[in-house]
């Protein structure tokens, strides 16, 4: 049965099949255009040029990985934009740090009618500078300490659920459960919303958090990749034609989160008008930042200089406030859940490492509820998390666009070219990490880190556009491990997925997807029996 899609075309009775046929015709026209009418290659810029067909019909991450392994650390191709694929740290040091002002903008951006389009991750130029300036204080050490109580409660609840799995001898659907945990953490720490779905059925907040961004099939992924390289066409279809098929954000998830955020904002204003104490959460921090910025802008006395010396206003619009809030939901949900999933999988696969984590936690954290200062002392636990992030960065590809042409050594990056930064390839480069596919937390000992270029570890990006929520993510991960590791241990056996000696496979659909869900065995610690 064919499904009608929302947008202008739906009024004419267009179906998904019709749109896919249109997409195929557009792709054919695009290929002909590229092969016949344009001839610019990377060879004249000191970079080996490869055909776009070598990755056009493949998972983009797998395709680019194959290219780098076969052709070297830096290659170029033309897919509507000139794309430079690289894991060369000397080039990237210029792009991400030294010459950052020429590479402020990302290349692959979303077009959507959702406020999420205004989220910090997706902004460019002065809009990015302004919103980064406004939101940075919301993630200070003092602000993070305020949410530690919520983290303790949610992590303790997760540990109790895992104890119940152990008592029943049930396998744990680890990504599903970690998604429920991270969704609850976001709801509580960011918006003071009480959710209770860990170990139960997904509540509305969790259900919609899982589907904020659309996950497409192979053909639609290819179409969207082409759309991202033809931004004017993409924006026209989304903004003018209101074609939901190519809007990056799920319409029902967008409507749900806009509704609850608007309600929460109204409640906060009512509390303020009554002189009542506000909620100590990230949403309130953003509201305070927005209001302070508006007052400062009115007085014209509280602007601060940016990286190039210009004055940056502290203002943030209502839609931008919603956009930052929705970004917190998206960024804090899947990325952290994926990291926890892989961390517990690696600990199950390496019981000796799991035991070292347990011993450090029991030796270092003596109270029932750890503090911010307690988890900061968990050095080996952090090494385990770093090794997990090295092997499985939740967002393995980042982009930058050149405002003007730049030459670094023998390589020239022309104006408007996109630099595709292959984070996972950097962190699996044998030049930096011998035997790179091996899980070895000792790579992140103080001694080994001192020997290695700091840019060889970039799971959260690097430089001024490094992830603003990095410290919050580490804090959440550590609190979770403290509570869980003290109660249970994870194992692989003949019932689990994968079995001992087995491997997992992944695909890239904007985020990394495990092809076959991981199912782990869980056993009670002696102290919990």
Short mmCIF file of C-alpha atoms in Angstrom, two decimals:
data_model
loop_
_atom_site.label_atom_id
_atom_site.label_comp_id
_atom_site.label_asym_id
_atom_site.label_seq_id
_atom_site.Cartn_x
_atom_site.Cartn_y
_atom_site.Cartn_z
CA UNK A 1 0.00 0.00 0.00
CA UNK A 2 1.47 3.36 -1.05
CA UNK A 3 1.72 6.14 1.51
CA UNK A 4 0.96 9.77 0.78
CA UNK A 5 3.51 12.25 2.08
CA UNK A 6 2.90 15.62 3.67
CA UNK A 7 3.60 18.83 1.81
CA UNK A 8 2.38 20.59 -1.30
CA UNK A 9 2.67 17.42 -3.35
CA UNK A 10 0.32 15.58 -1.03
CA UNK A 11 -2.49 17.87 -2.12
CA UNK A 12 -2.00 16.49 -5.62
CA UNK A 13 -2.10 12.89 -4.43
CA UNK A 14 1.63 12.27 -4.77
CA UNK A 15 2.93 9.08 -3.16
CA UNK A 16 6.28 8.01 -1.76
CA UNK A 17 6.90 6.02 -4.97
CA UNK A 18 6.31 9.14 -7.06
CA UNK A 19 8.75 11.13 -4.95
CA UNK A 20 11.36 8.39 -5.15
CA UNK A 21 10.99 8.35 -8.94
CA UNK A 22 11.42 12.13 -8.94
CA UNK A 23 14.49 11.70 -6.72
CA UNK A 24 15.95 9.12 -9.14
CA UNK A 25 15.43 11.51 -12.08
CA UNK A 26 16.99 14.36 -10.11
CA UNK A 27 19.95 12.13 -9.26
CA UNK A 28 20.39 11.18 -12.93
CA UNK A 29 20.33 14.86 -13.93
CA UNK A 30 22.82 15.65 -11.19
CA UNK A 31 25.21 12.93 -12.33
CA UNK A 32 25.00 14.07 -15.96
CA UNK A 33 25.65 17.63 -14.87
CA UNK A 34 28.68 16.57 -12.86
CA UNK A 35 30.15 14.38 -15.60
CA UNK A 36 29.48 16.58 -18.61
CA UNK A 37 29.22 20.23 -17.57
CA UNK A 38 31.70 20.58 -14.72
CA UNK A 39 35.30 19.52 -14.75
CA UNK A 40 36.94 20.92 -11.61
CA UNK A 41 39.05 18.39 -9.79
CA UNK A 42 41.36 18.45 -6.79
CA UNK A 43 44.49 17.60 -8.77
CA UNK A 44 45.37 21.26 -9.31
CA UNK A 45 45.11 21.86 -5.56
CA UNK A 46 47.75 19.30 -4.64
CA UNK A 47 45.23 16.61 -3.63
CA UNK A 48 44.51 13.24 -5.25
CA UNK A 49 41.05 13.42 -6.87
CA UNK A 50 38.78 10.38 -6.72
CA UNK A 51 35.45 9.70 -8.39
CA UNK A 52 32.30 10.36 -6.37
CA UNK A 53 31.02 6.99 -7.62
CA UNK A 54 33.43 5.28 -5.24
CA UNK A 55 31.21 6.30 -2.32
CA UNK A 56 27.94 7.36 -3.99
CA UNK A 57 26.06 4.12 -3.38
CA UNK A 58 27.73 3.14 -0.12
CA UNK A 59 27.30 4.04 3.53
CA UNK A 60 29.10 7.42 3.54
CA UNK A 61 31.20 6.51 6.57
CA UNK A 62 32.23 3.13 5.15
CA UNK A 63 32.91 4.68 1.75
CA UNK A 64 35.14 7.44 3.11
CA UNK A 65 36.93 4.97 5.39
CA UNK A 66 37.70 2.77 2.40
CA UNK A 67 39.01 5.75 0.43
CA UNK A 68 41.36 6.86 3.18
CA UNK A 69 42.66 3.32 3.72
CA UNK A 70 43.29 2.87 0.01
CA UNK A 71 44.43 6.33 -1.09
CA UNK A 72 46.07 7.98 1.93
CA UNK A 73 45.26 10.50 4.65
CA UNK A 74 43.86 13.20 2.33
CA UNK A 75 41.77 12.80 -0.83
CA UNK A 76 39.33 15.03 -2.71
CA UNK A 77 36.13 14.53 -4.64
CA UNK A 78 33.42 16.61 -6.24
CA UNK A 79 29.78 16.02 -5.21
CA UNK A 80 28.29 19.36 -6.13
CA UNK A 81 30.67 20.87 -3.58
CA UNK A 82 34.39 20.30 -3.59
CA UNK A 83 34.95 17.92 -0.67
CA UNK A 84 38.30 17.37 1.04
CA UNK A 85 38.38 14.16 3.09
CA UNK A 86 41.21 14.17 5.60
CA UNK A 87 42.60 12.83 8.83
CA UNK A 88 45.89 14.72 8.46
CA UNK A 89 46.45 16.44 11.82
CA UNK A 90 48.60 19.24 10.38
CA UNK A 91 45.81 20.27 8.00
CA UNK A 92 43.16 19.86 10.67
CA UNK A 93 45.11 21.89 13.23
CA UNK A 94 44.87 24.83 10.84
CA UNK A 95 41.22 24.21 9.97
CA UNK A 96 39.96 23.64 13.54
CA UNK A 97 42.27 25.91 15.57
CA UNK A 98 44.92 28.14 13.99
CA UNK A 99 42.82 29.38 11.07
CA UNK A 100 39.45 28.80 12.71
CA UNK A 101 38.00 32.16 11.63
CA UNK A 102 38.22 30.97 8.01
CA UNK A 103 36.47 27.70 8.86
CA UNK A 104 33.78 28.71 11.36
CA UNK A 105 30.92 27.29 9.32
CA UNK A 106 29.84 23.69 9.01
CA UNK A 107 29.07 22.37 5.55
CA UNK A 108 26.37 19.74 6.00
CA UNK A 109 23.49 21.60 7.62
CA UNK A 110 19.84 20.74 8.06
CA UNK A 111 16.92 22.55 6.45
CA UNK A 112 13.84 22.27 8.60
CA UNK A 113 10.77 24.17 9.69
CA UNK A 114 11.57 23.12 13.26
CA UNK A 115 13.25 25.48 15.77
CA UNK A 116 15.92 22.77 16.04
CA UNK A 117 17.40 24.32 12.89
CA UNK A 118 18.42 27.20 15.20
CA UNK A 119 20.33 24.88 17.54
CA UNK A 120 23.96 25.81 18.16
CA UNK A 121 25.35 22.77 16.32
CA UNK A 122 23.66 23.82 13.07
CA UNK A 123 24.37 27.57 13.15
CA UNK A 124 27.05 29.36 11.18
CA UNK A 125 28.90 32.67 11.20
CA UNK A 126 27.82 35.38 13.58
CA UNK A 127 24.72 33.47 14.62
CA UNK A 128 26.94 30.65 15.89
CA UNK A 129 29.28 33.09 17.68
CA UNK A 130 26.38 34.89 19.33
CA UNK A 131 24.54 31.78 20.55
CA UNK A 132 27.75 30.12 21.71
CA UNK A 133 28.53 33.30 23.67
CA UNK A 134 25.07 33.28 25.27
CA UNK A 135 24.90 29.57 26.13
CA UNK A 136 28.44 28.84 27.36
CA UNK A 137 27.79 30.01 30.97
CA UNK A 138 24.94 27.48 31.23
CA UNK A 139 27.54 24.68 31.22
CA UNK A 140 29.90 26.08 33.86
CA UNK A 141 31.16 23.92 36.72
CA UNK A 142 28.76 25.56 39.14
CA UNK A 143 25.79 24.91 36.86
CA UNK A 144 26.81 21.28 36.36
CA UNK A 145 27.07 20.66 40.09
CA UNK A 146 23.46 21.78 40.46
CA UNK A 147 22.20 18.77 38.47
CA UNK A 148 24.25 16.11 40.29
CA UNK A 149 21.27 15.21 42.51
CA UNK A 150 19.16 14.35 39.47
CA UNK A 151 22.02 12.29 38.02
CA UNK A 152 22.35 10.30 41.23
CA UNK A 153 18.64 9.54 41.41
CA UNK A 154 18.36 8.43 37.78
CA UNK A 155 21.56 6.36 37.87
CA UNK A 156 20.47 4.66 41.12
CA UNK A 157 17.12 3.83 39.51
CA UNK A 158 18.93 2.34 36.49
CA UNK A 159 21.09 0.19 38.78
CA UNK A 160 17.99 -1.17 40.53
CA UNK A 161 16.42 -2.09 37.20
CA UNK A 162 19.60 -3.92 36.18
CA UNK A 163 19.55 -5.79 39.48
CA UNK A 164 16.03 -6.96 38.58
CA UNK A 165 17.28 -8.16 35.19
CA UNK A 166 20.03 -10.09 36.99
CA UNK A 167 17.59 -11.67 39.44
CA UNK A 168 15.38 -12.84 36.55
CA UNK A 169 18.44 -13.91 34.52
CA UNK A 170 17.08 -11.89 31.59
CA UNK A 171 19.25 -10.48 28.82
CA UNK A 172 19.48 -6.68 28.76
CA UNK A 173 18.54 -4.77 25.55
CA UNK A 174 21.32 -2.38 26.40
CA UNK A 175 20.74 0.45 23.90
CA UNK A 176 17.01 0.52 24.63
CA UNK A 177 17.59 0.69 28.39
CA UNK A 178 20.40 3.26 28.12
CA UNK A 179 18.13 5.36 25.90
CA UNK A 180 15.48 5.33 28.60
CA UNK A 181 18.09 6.35 31.17
CA UNK A 182 19.54 9.23 29.12
CA UNK A 183 16.04 10.41 28.21
CA UNK A 184 15.11 10.54 31.90
CA UNK A 185 18.33 12.39 32.72
CA UNK A 186 17.63 15.02 30.05
CA UNK A 187 14.01 15.44 31.13
CA UNK A 188 15.03 15.94 34.77
CA UNK A 189 18.31 17.85 34.54
CA UNK A 190 17.40 20.04 31.58
CA UNK A 191 13.67 20.67 32.09
CA UNK A 192 12.71 19.42 35.60
CA UNK A 193 10.22 17.03 34.03
CA UNK A 194 9.43 13.90 36.02
CA UNK A 195 9.62 10.85 33.77
CA UNK A 196 9.69 7.25 34.92
CA UNK A 197 10.22 4.81 32.08
CA UNK A 198 13.55 3.09 32.88
CA UNK A 199 12.85 -0.64 32.68
CA UNK A 200 9.25 0.05 31.63
CA UNK A 201 7.54 1.10 28.41
CA UNK A 202 8.77 4.32 26.80
CA UNK A 203 6.93 7.44 27.89
CA UNK A 204 6.07 10.22 25.42
CA UNK A 205 9.26 12.19 26.07
CA UNK A 206 11.47 9.16 25.39
CA UNK A 207 9.46 7.97 22.40
CA UNK A 208 9.73 11.33 20.66
CA UNK A 209 13.37 11.82 21.69
CA UNK A 210 14.19 8.63 19.78
CA UNK A 211 12.69 9.99 16.59
CA UNK A 212 13.61 13.69 16.46
CA UNK A 213 15.70 13.14 13.35
CA UNK A 214 14.47 10.91 10.57
CA UNK A 215 16.36 7.71 9.80
CA UNK A 216 16.15 6.95 6.08
CA UNK A 217 16.81 3.98 3.84
CA UNK A 218 19.71 3.80 1.36
CA UNK A 219 17.97 5.65 -1.49
CA UNK A 220 16.66 8.43 0.72
CA UNK A 221 20.07 8.77 2.41
CA UNK A 222 21.62 9.27 -1.02
CA UNK A 223 18.94 11.81 -1.93
CA UNK A 224 19.47 13.68 1.35
CA UNK A 225 23.25 13.72 0.80
CA UNK A 226 22.66 15.37 -2.57
CA UNK A 227 20.20 17.78 -0.95
CA UNK A 228 22.78 18.76 1.65
CA UNK A 229 25.19 19.62 -1.16
CA UNK A 230 22.53 21.70 -2.92
CA UNK A 231 21.36 23.84 -0.04
CA UNK A 232 19.24 26.26 -2.05
CA UNK A 233 17.20 23.42 -3.55
CA UNK A 234 16.87 21.76 -0.14
CA UNK A 235 15.72 24.95 1.56
CA UNK A 236 13.28 25.68 -1.27
CA UNK A 237 11.66 22.26 -0.95
CA UNK A 238 11.48 22.50 2.85
CA UNK A 239 10.77 26.18 3.46
CA UNK A 240 8.72 27.11 0.42
CA UNK A 241 7.15 23.84 -0.72
CA UNK A 242 6.79 22.58 2.89
CA UNK A 243 7.78 19.11 1.68
CA UNK A 244 7.97 16.99 4.82
CA UNK A 245 9.67 14.12 2.99
CA UNK A 246 12.95 16.06 2.87
CA UNK A 247 12.59 17.93 6.18
CA UNK A 248 15.33 16.53 8.43
CA UNK A 249 13.21 16.73 11.59
CA UNK A 250 10.23 14.52 12.36
CA UNK A 251 7.08 16.66 12.28
CA UNK A 252 5.27 14.95 15.17
CA UNK A 253 8.38 14.98 17.39
CA UNK A 254 8.87 18.67 16.61
CA UNK A 255 5.26 19.49 17.51
CA UNK A 256 5.52 17.53 20.76
CA UNK A 257 8.70 19.20 21.99
CA UNK A 258 7.67 22.70 20.93
CA UNK A 259 4.42 22.19 22.86
CA UNK A 260 6.07 21.04 26.11
CA UNK A 261 8.77 23.72 25.88
CA UNK A 262 6.21 26.47 25.35
CA UNK A 263 4.23 25.18 28.34
CA UNK A 264 7.37 25.01 30.48
CA UNK A 265 8.36 28.54 29.46
CA UNK A 266 4.91 29.86 30.41
CA UNK A 267 5.19 28.11 33.79
CA UNK A 268 8.64 29.65 34.41
CA UNK A 269 7.34 33.15 33.70
CA UNK A 270 4.42 32.59 36.08
CA UNK A 271 6.80 31.42 38.84
CA UNK A 272 8.96 34.49 38.30
CA UNK A 273 5.96 36.83 38.43
CA UNK A 274 4.95 35.26 41.76
CA UNK A 275 8.46 35.66 43.16
CA UNK A 276 8.89 31.89 43.55
CA UNK A 277 12.19 30.06 43.32
CA UNK A 278 12.96 28.90 39.75
CA UNK A 279 13.85 25.34 38.77
CA UNK A 280 17.63 24.68 38.93
CA UNK A 281 17.95 23.16 35.45
CA UNK A 282 19.54 23.85 32.06
CA UNK A 283 16.34 25.28 30.59
CA UNK A 284 16.25 27.89 33.36
CA UNK A 285 19.90 28.69 32.71
CA UNK A 286 19.06 29.40 29.07
CA UNK A 287 16.07 31.53 30.03
CA UNK A 288 18.24 33.56 32.42
CA UNK A 289 20.90 33.96 29.72
CA UNK A 290 18.29 35.11 27.22
CA UNK A 291 16.73 37.63 29.62
CA UNK A 292 20.11 38.98 30.76
CA UNK A 293 21.18 39.34 27.14
CA UNK A 294 18.02 41.22 26.22
CA UNK A 295 18.51 43.68 29.08
CA UNK A 296 22.16 44.16 28.21
CA UNK A 297 21.25 44.79 24.58
CA UNK A 298 18.70 47.40 25.62
CA UNK A 299 21.34 49.17 27.73
CA UNK A 300 24.03 48.65 25.05
CA UNK A 301 26.66 48.19 27.74
CA UNK A 302 27.18 44.43 28.02
CA UNK A 303 28.54 43.25 24.70
CA UNK A 304 31.73 41.23 24.54
CA UNK A 305 34.38 40.94 21.88
CA UNK A 306 34.54 37.85 19.72
CA UNK A 307 37.57 35.95 18.47
CA UNK A 308 38.24 38.50 15.71
CA UNK A 309 37.71 41.55 17.91
CA UNK A 310 34.14 42.39 16.91
CA UNK A 311 31.41 42.97 19.48
CA UNK A 312 29.05 40.03 19.93
CA UNK A 313 25.57 40.77 21.27
CA UNK A 314 24.20 38.46 23.96
CA UNK A 315 20.71 38.34 22.48
CA UNK A 316 18.78 35.14 21.74
CA UNK A 317 15.36 35.03 20.10
CA UNK A 318 12.42 32.99 21.33
CA UNK A 319 12.86 30.50 18.46
CA UNK A 320 16.58 30.24 19.20
CA UNK A 321 15.79 29.47 22.85
CA UNK A 322 13.54 26.62 21.70
CA UNK A 323 16.24 25.50 19.27
CA UNK A 324 18.93 25.25 21.98
CA UNK A 325 16.52 23.35 24.22
CA UNK A 326 15.64 20.85 21.50
CA UNK A 327 19.33 20.44 20.67
CA UNK A 328 20.02 19.50 24.30
CA UNK A 329 17.39 16.76 23.97
CA UNK A 330 18.81 15.39 20.73
CA UNK A 331 22.50 15.72 21.57
CA UNK A 332 22.16 14.40 25.10
CA UNK A 333 19.93 11.46 24.25
CA UNK A 334 21.37 9.29 21.49
CA UNK A 335 25.06 10.15 21.80
CA UNK A 336 25.27 9.33 25.52
CA UNK A 337 23.07 6.25 25.20
CA UNK A 338 25.28 4.96 22.37
CA UNK A 339 28.44 5.54 24.41
CA UNK A 340 27.02 3.70 27.43
CA UNK A 341 25.90 0.84 25.21
CA UNK A 342 29.38 0.40 23.76
CA UNK A 343 31.12 0.90 27.10
CA UNK A 344 29.12 -1.86 28.78
CA UNK A 345 29.65 -4.10 25.75
CA UNK A 346 33.44 -3.63 25.92
CA UNK A 347 33.40 -4.23 29.69
CA UNK A 348 31.45 -7.46 29.14
CA UNK A 349 33.97 -8.48 26.50
CA UNK A 350 36.94 -7.66 28.76
CA UNK A 351 36.06 -8.82 32.31
CA UNK A 352 39.52 -7.99 33.65
CA UNK A 353 39.04 -4.34 32.65
CA UNK A 354 35.54 -4.37 34.13
CA UNK A 355 36.98 -5.58 37.43
CA UNK A 356 39.55 -2.76 37.48
CA UNK A 357 36.76 -0.21 36.98
CA UNK A 358 34.77 -1.80 39.82
CA UNK A 359 37.77 -1.77 42.16
CA UNK A 360 38.54 1.89 41.42
CA UNK A 361 34.92 2.91 42.01
CA UNK A 362 34.60 1.06 45.33
CA UNK A 363 37.96 2.41 46.48
CA UNK A 364 37.30 6.03 45.45
CA UNK A 365 33.58 6.60 45.99
CA UNK A 366 32.65 5.76 49.56
CA UNK A 367 29.28 7.50 49.82
CA UNK A 368 26.00 6.14 48.48
CA UNK A 369 25.62 9.20 46.24
CA UNK A 370 28.83 10.37 44.56
CA UNK A 371 29.62 14.06 44.25
CA UNK A 372 31.03 16.01 41.33
CA UNK A 373 34.41 15.90 43.08
CA UNK A 374 34.17 12.12 43.63
CA UNK A 375 33.70 11.24 39.98
CA UNK A 376 36.47 13.64 38.95
CA UNK A 377 38.92 11.30 40.74
CA UNK A 378 37.96 8.23 38.67
CA UNK A 379 41.03 8.23 36.43
CA UNK A 380 40.91 4.66 35.14
CA UNK A 381 37.14 4.82 34.62
CA UNK A 382 37.69 7.90 32.47
CA UNK A 383 40.36 6.02 30.51
CA UNK A 384 37.77 3.31 29.78
CA UNK A 385 35.27 5.92 28.62
CA UNK A 386 37.90 7.59 26.43
CA UNK A 387 38.84 4.29 24.82
CA UNK A 388 35.15 3.64 24.14
CA UNK A 389 34.80 7.08 22.55
CA UNK A 390 37.96 6.54 20.52
CA UNK A 391 36.64 3.34 18.97
CA UNK A 392 33.00 4.45 18.73
CA UNK A 393 32.55 8.22 18.52
CA UNK A 394 28.78 8.83 18.37
CA UNK A 395 29.22 11.47 15.63
CA UNK A 396 32.19 10.15 13.58
CA UNK A 397 32.12 12.82 10.86
CA UNK A 398 32.28 16.62 11.15
CA UNK A 399 32.53 19.31 8.49
CA UNK A 400 33.92 22.80 7.96
CA UNK A 401 33.59 25.17 5.00
CA UNK A 402 36.36 27.47 3.74
CA UNK A 403 35.33 31.14 3.64
CA UNK A 404 38.43 31.90 1.57
CA UNK A 405 41.09 29.79 -0.12
CA UNK A 406 43.97 28.66 2.08
CA UNK A 407 47.18 26.76 1.37
CA UNK A 408 48.83 24.50 3.94
CA UNK A 409 52.04 22.93 2.69
CA UNK A 410 51.33 21.36 -0.70
CA UNK A 411 47.53 21.30 -0.20
CA UNK A 412 45.24 24.17 -1.17
CA UNK A 413 41.65 24.31 0.10
CA UNK A 414 39.70 26.51 -2.34
CA UNK A 415 36.99 28.97 -1.34
CA UNK A 416 33.66 27.30 -0.45
CA UNK A 417 35.22 23.83 -0.33
CA UNK A 418 33.99 21.54 2.43
CA UNK A 419 36.48 19.83 4.71
CA UNK A 420 35.15 16.45 5.84
CA UNK A 421 36.81 15.64 9.18
CA UNK A 422 36.88 11.88 9.70
CA UNK A 423 37.01 11.70 13.49
CA UNK A 424 36.84 7.91 13.73
CA UNK A 425 39.59 7.54 11.13
CA UNK A 426 41.81 9.93 13.12
CA UNK A 427 41.27 7.87 16.25
CA UNK A 428 41.93 4.56 14.48
CA UNK A 429 45.06 5.77 12.75
CA UNK A 430 47.91 3.33 13.58
CA UNK A 431 50.35 6.25 13.52
CA UNK A 432 48.76 7.43 16.76
CA UNK A 433 47.31 4.18 18.14
CA UNK A 434 49.23 0.94 17.49
CA UNK A 435 46.91 -2.03 16.99
CA UNK A 436 44.06 0.51 16.67
CA UNK A 437 41.14 -1.93 16.76
CA UNK A 438 42.13 -3.31 20.16
CA UNK A 439 40.26 -2.05 23.24
CA UNK A 440 43.03 -0.82 25.54
CA UNK A 441 42.28 1.87 28.17
CA UNK A 442 46.00 2.17 28.94
CA UNK A 443 46.29 4.28 25.80
CA UNK A 444 44.87 7.08 27.96
CA UNK A 445 47.23 6.80 30.89
CA UNK A 446 48.89 10.08 31.76
CA UNK A 447 52.19 8.83 30.37
CA UNK A 448 50.78 7.68 27.03
CA UNK A 449 48.68 10.82 26.55
CA UNK A 450 51.78 12.97 27.03
CA UNK A 451 53.47 11.18 24.10
CA UNK A 452 50.58 11.71 21.69
CA UNK A 453 49.37 14.71 19.72
CA UNK A 454 46.26 15.96 21.60
CA UNK A 455 44.44 16.28 18.27
CA UNK A 456 44.59 12.51 17.86
CA UNK A 457 41.65 12.26 20.32
CA UNK A 458 38.66 14.23 19.06
CA UNK A 459 35.36 12.48 19.93
CA UNK A 460 33.79 15.86 20.78
CA UNK A 461 35.52 17.82 18.04
CA UNK A 462 38.36 20.25 18.72
CA UNK A 463 38.97 23.97 18.97
CA UNK A 464 36.33 26.69 19.43
CA UNK A 465 33.53 24.49 18.01
CA UNK A 466 34.21 21.63 20.39
CA UNK A 467 30.96 20.22 21.83
CA UNK A 468 29.64 22.63 24.47
CA UNK A 469 28.11 19.75 26.46
CA UNK A 470 31.28 17.65 26.72
CA UNK A 471 31.77 18.03 30.48
CA UNK A 472 28.09 17.29 31.16
CA UNK A 473 28.38 14.13 29.05
CA UNK A 474 31.43 12.89 31.00
CA UNK A 475 29.67 13.67 34.27
CA UNK A 476 26.58 11.69 33.26
CA UNK A 477 28.65 8.75 32.03
CA UNK A 478 30.67 8.56 35.25
CA UNK A 479 27.66 8.83 37.56
CA UNK A 480 26.03 6.02 35.61
CA UNK A 481 29.07 3.74 35.85
CA UNK A 482 29.46 4.37 39.58
CA UNK A 483 25.92 3.29 40.41
CA UNK A 484 25.73 0.41 37.92
CA UNK A 485 29.17 -1.13 38.46
CA UNK A 486 28.67 -1.26 42.25
CA UNK A 487 25.55 -3.41 41.79
CA UNK A 488 26.04 -5.62 38.72
CA UNK A 489 28.54 -6.87 36.18
CA UNK A 490 28.00 -7.53 32.48
CA UNK A 491 28.87 -10.75 30.64
CA UNK A 492 28.81 -12.35 27.22
CA UNK A 493 27.59 -15.95 26.91
CA UNK A 494 25.95 -18.25 24.39
CA UNK A 495 22.61 -16.46 24.81
CA UNK A 496 23.91 -12.92 24.27
CA UNK A 497 24.25 -10.86 21.12
CA UNK A 498 27.01 -11.07 20.18
CA UNK A 499 28.24 -14.35 21.66
CA UNK A 500 31.76 -14.64 23.10
CA UNK A 501 34.20 -14.21 20.23
CA UNK A 502 31.55 -12.59 18.05
CA UNK A 503 31.64 -9.07 16.66
CA UNK A 504 29.16 -6.27 16.09
CA UNK A 505 28.58 -4.43 12.82
CA UNK A 506 27.55 -0.80 12.39
CA UNK A 507 26.08 1.46 9.74
CA UNK A 508 26.08 5.24 9.47
CA UNK A 509 22.78 7.08 8.99
CA UNK A 510 23.75 10.51 10.28
CA UNK A 511 24.42 8.75 13.60
CA UNK A 512 26.00 5.34 14.12
CA UNK A 513 23.49 2.47 14.19
CA UNK A 514 24.27 -1.03 15.50
CA UNK A 515 22.97 -3.37 12.81
CA UNK A 516 21.89 -6.06 15.27
CA UNK A 517 20.86 -4.85 18.77
CA UNK A 518 23.33 -5.76 21.54
CA UNK A 519 21.88 -8.03 24.26
CA UNK A 520 24.05 -8.52 27.38
CA UNK A 521 23.86 -10.87 30.34
CA UNK A 522 23.98 -9.20 33.75
CA UNK A 523 24.94 -10.73 37.11
CA UNK A 524 24.63 -9.43 40.67
CA UNK A 525 27.72 -8.35 42.55
CA UNK A 526 28.33 -10.23 45.79
CA UNK A 527 27.53 -7.08 47.78
CA UNK A 528 24.09 -6.88 46.12
CA UNK A 529 22.99 -10.45 46.79
#
